[in-house]
PDB file of C-alpha atoms in Angstrom:
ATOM      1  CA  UNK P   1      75.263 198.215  62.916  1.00  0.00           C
ATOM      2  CA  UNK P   2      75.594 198.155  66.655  1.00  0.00           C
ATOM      3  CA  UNK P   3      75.626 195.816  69.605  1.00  0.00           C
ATOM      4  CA  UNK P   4      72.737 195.388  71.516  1.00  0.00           C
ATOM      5  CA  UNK P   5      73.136 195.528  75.306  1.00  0.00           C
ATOM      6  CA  UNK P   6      72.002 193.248  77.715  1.00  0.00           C
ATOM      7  CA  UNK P   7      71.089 192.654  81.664  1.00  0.00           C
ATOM      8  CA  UNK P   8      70.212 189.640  83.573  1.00  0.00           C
ATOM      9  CA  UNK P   9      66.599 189.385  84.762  1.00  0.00           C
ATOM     10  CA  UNK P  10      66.463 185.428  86.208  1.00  0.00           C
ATOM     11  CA  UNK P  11      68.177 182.785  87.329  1.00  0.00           C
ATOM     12  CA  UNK P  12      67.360 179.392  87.654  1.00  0.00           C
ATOM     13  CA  UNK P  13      67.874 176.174  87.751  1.00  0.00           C
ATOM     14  CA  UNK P  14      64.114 174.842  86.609  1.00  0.00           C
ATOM     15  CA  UNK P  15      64.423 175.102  82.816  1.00  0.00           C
ATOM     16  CA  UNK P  16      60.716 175.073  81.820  1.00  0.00           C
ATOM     17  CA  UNK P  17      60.437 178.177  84.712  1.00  0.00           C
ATOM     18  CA  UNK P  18      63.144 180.400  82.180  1.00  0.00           C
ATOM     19  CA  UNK P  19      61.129 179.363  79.380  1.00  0.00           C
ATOM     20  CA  UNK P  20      57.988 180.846  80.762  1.00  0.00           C
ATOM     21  CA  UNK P  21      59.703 183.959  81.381  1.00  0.00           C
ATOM     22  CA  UNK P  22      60.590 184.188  78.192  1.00  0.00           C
ATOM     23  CA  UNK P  23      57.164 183.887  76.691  1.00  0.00           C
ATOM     24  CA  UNK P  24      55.560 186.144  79.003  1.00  0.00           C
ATOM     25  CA  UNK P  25      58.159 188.918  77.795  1.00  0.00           C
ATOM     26  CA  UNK P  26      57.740 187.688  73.954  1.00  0.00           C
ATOM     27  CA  UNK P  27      53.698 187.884  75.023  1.00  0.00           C
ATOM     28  CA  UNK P  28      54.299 191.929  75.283  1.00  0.00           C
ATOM     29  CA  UNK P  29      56.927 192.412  72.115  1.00  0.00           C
ATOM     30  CA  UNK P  30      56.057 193.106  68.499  1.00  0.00           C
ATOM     31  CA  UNK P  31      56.885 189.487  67.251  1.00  0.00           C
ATOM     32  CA  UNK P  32      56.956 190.526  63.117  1.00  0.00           C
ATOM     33  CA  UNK P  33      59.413 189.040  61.977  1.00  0.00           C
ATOM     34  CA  UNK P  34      60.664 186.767  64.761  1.00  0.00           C
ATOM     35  CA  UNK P  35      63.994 184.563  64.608  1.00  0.00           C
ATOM     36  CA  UNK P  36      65.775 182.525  66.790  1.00  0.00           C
ATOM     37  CA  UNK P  37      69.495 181.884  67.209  1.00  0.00           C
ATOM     38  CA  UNK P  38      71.190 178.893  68.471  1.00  0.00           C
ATOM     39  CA  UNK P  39      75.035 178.843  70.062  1.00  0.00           C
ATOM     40  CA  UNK P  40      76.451 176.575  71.817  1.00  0.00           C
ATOM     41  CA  UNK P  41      80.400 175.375  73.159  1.00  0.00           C
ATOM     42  CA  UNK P  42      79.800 171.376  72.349  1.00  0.00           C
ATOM     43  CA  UNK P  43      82.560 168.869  73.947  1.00  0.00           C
ATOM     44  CA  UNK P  44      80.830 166.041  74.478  1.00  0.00           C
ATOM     45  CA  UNK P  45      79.896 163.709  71.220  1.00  0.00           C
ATOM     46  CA  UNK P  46      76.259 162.872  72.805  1.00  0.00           C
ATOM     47  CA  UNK P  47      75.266 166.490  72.505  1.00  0.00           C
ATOM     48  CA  UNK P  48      76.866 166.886  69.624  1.00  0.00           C
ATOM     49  CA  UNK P  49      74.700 164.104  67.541  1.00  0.00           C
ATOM     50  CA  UNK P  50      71.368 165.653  69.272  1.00  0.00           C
ATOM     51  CA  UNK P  51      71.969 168.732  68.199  1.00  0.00           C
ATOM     52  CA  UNK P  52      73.277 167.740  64.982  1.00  0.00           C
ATOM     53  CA  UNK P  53      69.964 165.622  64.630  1.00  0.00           C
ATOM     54  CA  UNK P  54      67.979 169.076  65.393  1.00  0.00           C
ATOM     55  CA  UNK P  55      69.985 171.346  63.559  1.00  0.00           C
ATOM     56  CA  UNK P  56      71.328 169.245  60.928  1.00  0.00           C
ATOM     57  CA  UNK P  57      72.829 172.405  58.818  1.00  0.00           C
ATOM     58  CA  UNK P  58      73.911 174.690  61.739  1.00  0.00           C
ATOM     59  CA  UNK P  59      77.680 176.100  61.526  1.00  0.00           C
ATOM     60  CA  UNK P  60      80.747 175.315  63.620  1.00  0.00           C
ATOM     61  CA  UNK P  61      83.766 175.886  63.949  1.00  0.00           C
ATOM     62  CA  UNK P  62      86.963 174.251  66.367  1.00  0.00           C
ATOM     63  CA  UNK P  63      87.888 176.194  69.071  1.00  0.00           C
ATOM     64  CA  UNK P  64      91.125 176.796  70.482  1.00  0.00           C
ATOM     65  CA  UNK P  65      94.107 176.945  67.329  1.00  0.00           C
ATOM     66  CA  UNK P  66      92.836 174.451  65.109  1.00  0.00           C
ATOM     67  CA  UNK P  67      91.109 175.510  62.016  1.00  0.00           C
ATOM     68  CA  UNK P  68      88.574 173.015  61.054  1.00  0.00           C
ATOM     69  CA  UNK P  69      84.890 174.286  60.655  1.00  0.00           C
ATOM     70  CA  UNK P  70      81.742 172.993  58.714  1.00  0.00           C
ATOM     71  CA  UNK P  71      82.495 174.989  55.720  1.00  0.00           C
ATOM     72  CA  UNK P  72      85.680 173.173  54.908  1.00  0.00           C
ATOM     73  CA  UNK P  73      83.673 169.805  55.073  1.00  0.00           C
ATOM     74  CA  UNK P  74      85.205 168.753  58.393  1.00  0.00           C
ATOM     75  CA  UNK P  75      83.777 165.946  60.835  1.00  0.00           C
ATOM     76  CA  UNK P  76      82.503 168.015  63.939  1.00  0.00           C
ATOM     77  CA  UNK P  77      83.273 164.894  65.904  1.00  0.00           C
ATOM     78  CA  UNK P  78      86.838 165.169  64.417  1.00  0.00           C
ATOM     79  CA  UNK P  79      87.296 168.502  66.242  1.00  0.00           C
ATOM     80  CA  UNK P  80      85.350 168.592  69.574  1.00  0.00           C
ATOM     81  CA  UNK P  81      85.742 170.994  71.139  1.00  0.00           C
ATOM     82  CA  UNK P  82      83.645 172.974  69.020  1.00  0.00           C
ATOM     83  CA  UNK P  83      81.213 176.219  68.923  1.00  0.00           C
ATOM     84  CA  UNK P  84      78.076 175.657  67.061  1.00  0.00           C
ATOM     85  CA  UNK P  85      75.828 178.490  65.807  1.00  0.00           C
ATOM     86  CA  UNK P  86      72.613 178.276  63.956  1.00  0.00           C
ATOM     87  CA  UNK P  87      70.998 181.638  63.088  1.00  0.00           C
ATOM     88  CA  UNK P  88      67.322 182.229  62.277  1.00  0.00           C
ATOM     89  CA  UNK P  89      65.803 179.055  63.563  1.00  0.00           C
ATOM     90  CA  UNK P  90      62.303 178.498  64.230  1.00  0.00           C
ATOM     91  CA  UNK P  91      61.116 179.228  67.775  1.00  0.00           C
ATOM     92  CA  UNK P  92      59.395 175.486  67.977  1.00  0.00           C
ATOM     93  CA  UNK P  93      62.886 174.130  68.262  1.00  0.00           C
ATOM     94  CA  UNK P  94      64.034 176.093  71.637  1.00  0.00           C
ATOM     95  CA  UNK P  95      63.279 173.416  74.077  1.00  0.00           C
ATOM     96  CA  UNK P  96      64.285 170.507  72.203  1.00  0.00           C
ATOM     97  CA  UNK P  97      67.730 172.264  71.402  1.00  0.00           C
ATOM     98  CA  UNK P  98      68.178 173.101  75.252  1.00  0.00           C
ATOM     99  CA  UNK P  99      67.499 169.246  76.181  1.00  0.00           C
ATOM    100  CA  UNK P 100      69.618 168.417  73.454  1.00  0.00           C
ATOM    101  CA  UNK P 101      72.777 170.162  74.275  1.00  0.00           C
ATOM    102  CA  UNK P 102      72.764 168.410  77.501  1.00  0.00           C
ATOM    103  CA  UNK P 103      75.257 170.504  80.327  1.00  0.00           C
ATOM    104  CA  UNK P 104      77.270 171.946  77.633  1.00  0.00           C
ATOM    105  CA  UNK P 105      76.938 176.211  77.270  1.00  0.00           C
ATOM    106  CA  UNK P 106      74.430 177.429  75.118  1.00  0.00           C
ATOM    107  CA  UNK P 107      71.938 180.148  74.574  1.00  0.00           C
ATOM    108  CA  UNK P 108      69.182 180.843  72.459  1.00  0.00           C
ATOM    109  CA  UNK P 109      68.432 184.520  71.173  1.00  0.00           C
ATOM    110  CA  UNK P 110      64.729 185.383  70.456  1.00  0.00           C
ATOM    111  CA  UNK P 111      64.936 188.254  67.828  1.00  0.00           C
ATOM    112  CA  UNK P 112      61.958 190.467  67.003  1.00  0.00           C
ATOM    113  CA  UNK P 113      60.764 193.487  65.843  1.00  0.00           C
ATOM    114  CA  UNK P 114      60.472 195.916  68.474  1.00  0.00           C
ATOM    115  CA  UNK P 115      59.714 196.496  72.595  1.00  0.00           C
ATOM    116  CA  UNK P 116      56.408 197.874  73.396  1.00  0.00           C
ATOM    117  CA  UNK P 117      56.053 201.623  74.529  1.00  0.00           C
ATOM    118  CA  UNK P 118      57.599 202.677  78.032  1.00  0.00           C
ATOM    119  CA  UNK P 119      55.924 205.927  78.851  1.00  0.00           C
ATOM    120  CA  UNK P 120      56.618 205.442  82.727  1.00  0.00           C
ATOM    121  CA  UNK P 121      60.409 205.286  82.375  1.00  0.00           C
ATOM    122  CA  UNK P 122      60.003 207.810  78.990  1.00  0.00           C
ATOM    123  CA  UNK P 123      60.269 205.329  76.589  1.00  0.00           C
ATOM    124  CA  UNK P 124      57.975 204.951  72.963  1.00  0.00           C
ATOM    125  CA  UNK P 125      58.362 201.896  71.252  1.00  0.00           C
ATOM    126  CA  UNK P 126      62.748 199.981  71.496  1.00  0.00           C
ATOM    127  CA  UNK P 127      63.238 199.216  67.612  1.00  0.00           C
ATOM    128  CA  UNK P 128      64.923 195.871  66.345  1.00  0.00           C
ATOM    129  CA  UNK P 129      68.912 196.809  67.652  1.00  0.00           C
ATOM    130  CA  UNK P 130      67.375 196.357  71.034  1.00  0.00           C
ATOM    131  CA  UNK P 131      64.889 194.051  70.831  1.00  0.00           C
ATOM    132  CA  UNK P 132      66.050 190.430  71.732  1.00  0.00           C
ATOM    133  CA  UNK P 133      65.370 187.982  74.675  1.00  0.00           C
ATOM    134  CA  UNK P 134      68.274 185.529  75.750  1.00  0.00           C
ATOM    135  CA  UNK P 135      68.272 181.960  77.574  1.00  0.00           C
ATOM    136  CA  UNK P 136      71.608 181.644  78.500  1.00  0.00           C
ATOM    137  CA  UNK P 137      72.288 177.401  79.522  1.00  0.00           C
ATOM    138  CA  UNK P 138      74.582 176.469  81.657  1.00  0.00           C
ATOM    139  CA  UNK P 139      76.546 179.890  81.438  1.00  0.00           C
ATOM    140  CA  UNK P 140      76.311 183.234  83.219  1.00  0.00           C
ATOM    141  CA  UNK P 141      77.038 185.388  80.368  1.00  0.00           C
ATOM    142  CA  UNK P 142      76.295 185.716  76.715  1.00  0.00           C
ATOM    143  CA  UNK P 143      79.739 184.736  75.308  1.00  0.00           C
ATOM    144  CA  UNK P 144      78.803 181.087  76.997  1.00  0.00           C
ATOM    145  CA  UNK P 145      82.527 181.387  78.933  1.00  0.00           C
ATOM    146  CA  UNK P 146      81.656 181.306  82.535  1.00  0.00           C
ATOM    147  CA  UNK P 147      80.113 177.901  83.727  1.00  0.00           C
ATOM    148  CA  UNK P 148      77.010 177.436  85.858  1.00  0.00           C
ATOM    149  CA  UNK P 149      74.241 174.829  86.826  1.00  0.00           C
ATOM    150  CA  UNK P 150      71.313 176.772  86.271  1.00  0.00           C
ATOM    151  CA  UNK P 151      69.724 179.294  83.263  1.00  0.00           C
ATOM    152  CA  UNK P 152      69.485 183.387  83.048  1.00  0.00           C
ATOM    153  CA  UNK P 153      67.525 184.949  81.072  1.00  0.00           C
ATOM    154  CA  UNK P 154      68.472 188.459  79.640  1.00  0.00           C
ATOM    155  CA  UNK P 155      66.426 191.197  78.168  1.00  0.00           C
ATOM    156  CA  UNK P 156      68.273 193.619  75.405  1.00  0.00           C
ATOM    157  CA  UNK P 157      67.888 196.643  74.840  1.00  0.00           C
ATOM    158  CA  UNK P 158      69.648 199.924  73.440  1.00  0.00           C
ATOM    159  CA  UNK P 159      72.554 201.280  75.455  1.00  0.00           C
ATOM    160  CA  UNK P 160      70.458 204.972  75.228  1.00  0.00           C
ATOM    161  CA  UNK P 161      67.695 202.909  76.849  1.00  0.00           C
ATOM    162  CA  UNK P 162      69.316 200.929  79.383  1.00  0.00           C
ATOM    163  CA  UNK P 163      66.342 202.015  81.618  1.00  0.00           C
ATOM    164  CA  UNK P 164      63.927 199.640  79.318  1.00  0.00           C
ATOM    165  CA  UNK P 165      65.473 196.588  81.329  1.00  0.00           C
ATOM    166  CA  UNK P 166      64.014 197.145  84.891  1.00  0.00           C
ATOM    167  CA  UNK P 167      60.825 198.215  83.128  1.00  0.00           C
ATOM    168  CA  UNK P 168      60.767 194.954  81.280  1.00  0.00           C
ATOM    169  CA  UNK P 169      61.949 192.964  84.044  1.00  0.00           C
ATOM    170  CA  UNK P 170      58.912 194.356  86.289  1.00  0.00           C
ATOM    171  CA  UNK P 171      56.387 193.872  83.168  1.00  0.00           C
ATOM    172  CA  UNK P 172      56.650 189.909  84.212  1.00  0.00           C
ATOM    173  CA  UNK P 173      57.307 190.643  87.937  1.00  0.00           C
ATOM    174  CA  UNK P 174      61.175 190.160  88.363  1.00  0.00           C
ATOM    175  CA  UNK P 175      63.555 192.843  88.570  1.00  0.00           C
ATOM    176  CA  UNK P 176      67.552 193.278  87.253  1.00  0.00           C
ATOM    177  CA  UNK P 177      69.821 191.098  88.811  1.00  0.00           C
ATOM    178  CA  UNK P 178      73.135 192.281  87.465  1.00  0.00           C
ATOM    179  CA  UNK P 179      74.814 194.986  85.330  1.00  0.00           C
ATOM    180  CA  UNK P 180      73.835 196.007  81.433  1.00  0.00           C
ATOM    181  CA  UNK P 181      76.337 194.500  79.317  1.00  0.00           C
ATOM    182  CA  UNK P 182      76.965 194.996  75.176  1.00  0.00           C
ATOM    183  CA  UNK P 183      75.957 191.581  73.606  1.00  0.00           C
ATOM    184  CA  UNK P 184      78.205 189.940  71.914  1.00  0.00           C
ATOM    185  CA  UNK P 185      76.269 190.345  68.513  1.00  0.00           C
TER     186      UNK P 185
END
């Protein structure tokens, strides 16, 4: 299996304005068999208990040298800091999530079958390595490790199509605003 790889396309600092990116790119994607992922870096006990509340059986783990994680039975509150990951959620949760985890890091992964056809940049249809959408929260990157105020989105795509990101970015009139990066998963 390999990484996806990824390049910045917006940032903001009005939440529900990411969002509609996001749905305008899903709005062009083949959707079959569409997931979502959760992650976020929790520190604060608030955000912990709302997303808790939402995603009552997501994994974490401590960060940092302890080892105490939800699959030893360990109290999350025991351990903050902690990094929280919930894979194929439903997509109805995305905004609630994102209010829930409050200013701590997170991002949520949209992952779907494939990108539409390309023919002006040479493309045919981007198959599921490549095929995500990211809302990164209160991070610049996709490992959650570099603080911010505001939201990127990213749009992934194959490292042998890296030219697939301007051409998405310009299917819901933006453009790259930074380098292609590989994804952390």
């Amino acid at each position: 299996m390999s990484n996806s790889y990824a390049r910045p396309i917006l940032r903001t600092a009005d939440l529900s304005e990411g969002l509609r990116i996001v749905q305008s790119l899903l709005g062009i994607a083949d959707l079959t068999d569409l997931e979502v992922d959760f992650d976020a870096r929790i520190s604060s006990p608030h955000s912990l208990s709302g997303v808790l509340a939402l995603l009552p059986d997501a994994e974490w783990w401590a960060e940092g040298e302890r080892d105490s994680a939800s699959d030893r039975g360990d109290d999350p509150l025991d351990s903050l800091p902690i990094w929280l990951r919930r894979w194929a959620g439903i997509p109805e949760t995305v905004e609630s999530f994102l209010k829930a985890v409050g200013y701590s890091p997170a991002s949520v992964r949209w992952d779907f079958n494939a990108w539409p056809d390309a023919p002006e940049v040479g493309l045919w249809v981007g198959g599921t390595r490549g095929a995500f959408v990211t809302l990164c929260a209160h991070a610049r990157d996709l490992d959650l490790e570099e603080p911010a105020a505001d939201y990127t989105v990213f749009v992934h795509v194959k490292q042998v199509e890296a030219e697939r990101a301007p051409w998405l970015a310009a299917q819901v009139g933006l453009r790259v605003i930074g380098d292609l990066v590989m994804a952390p998963y």
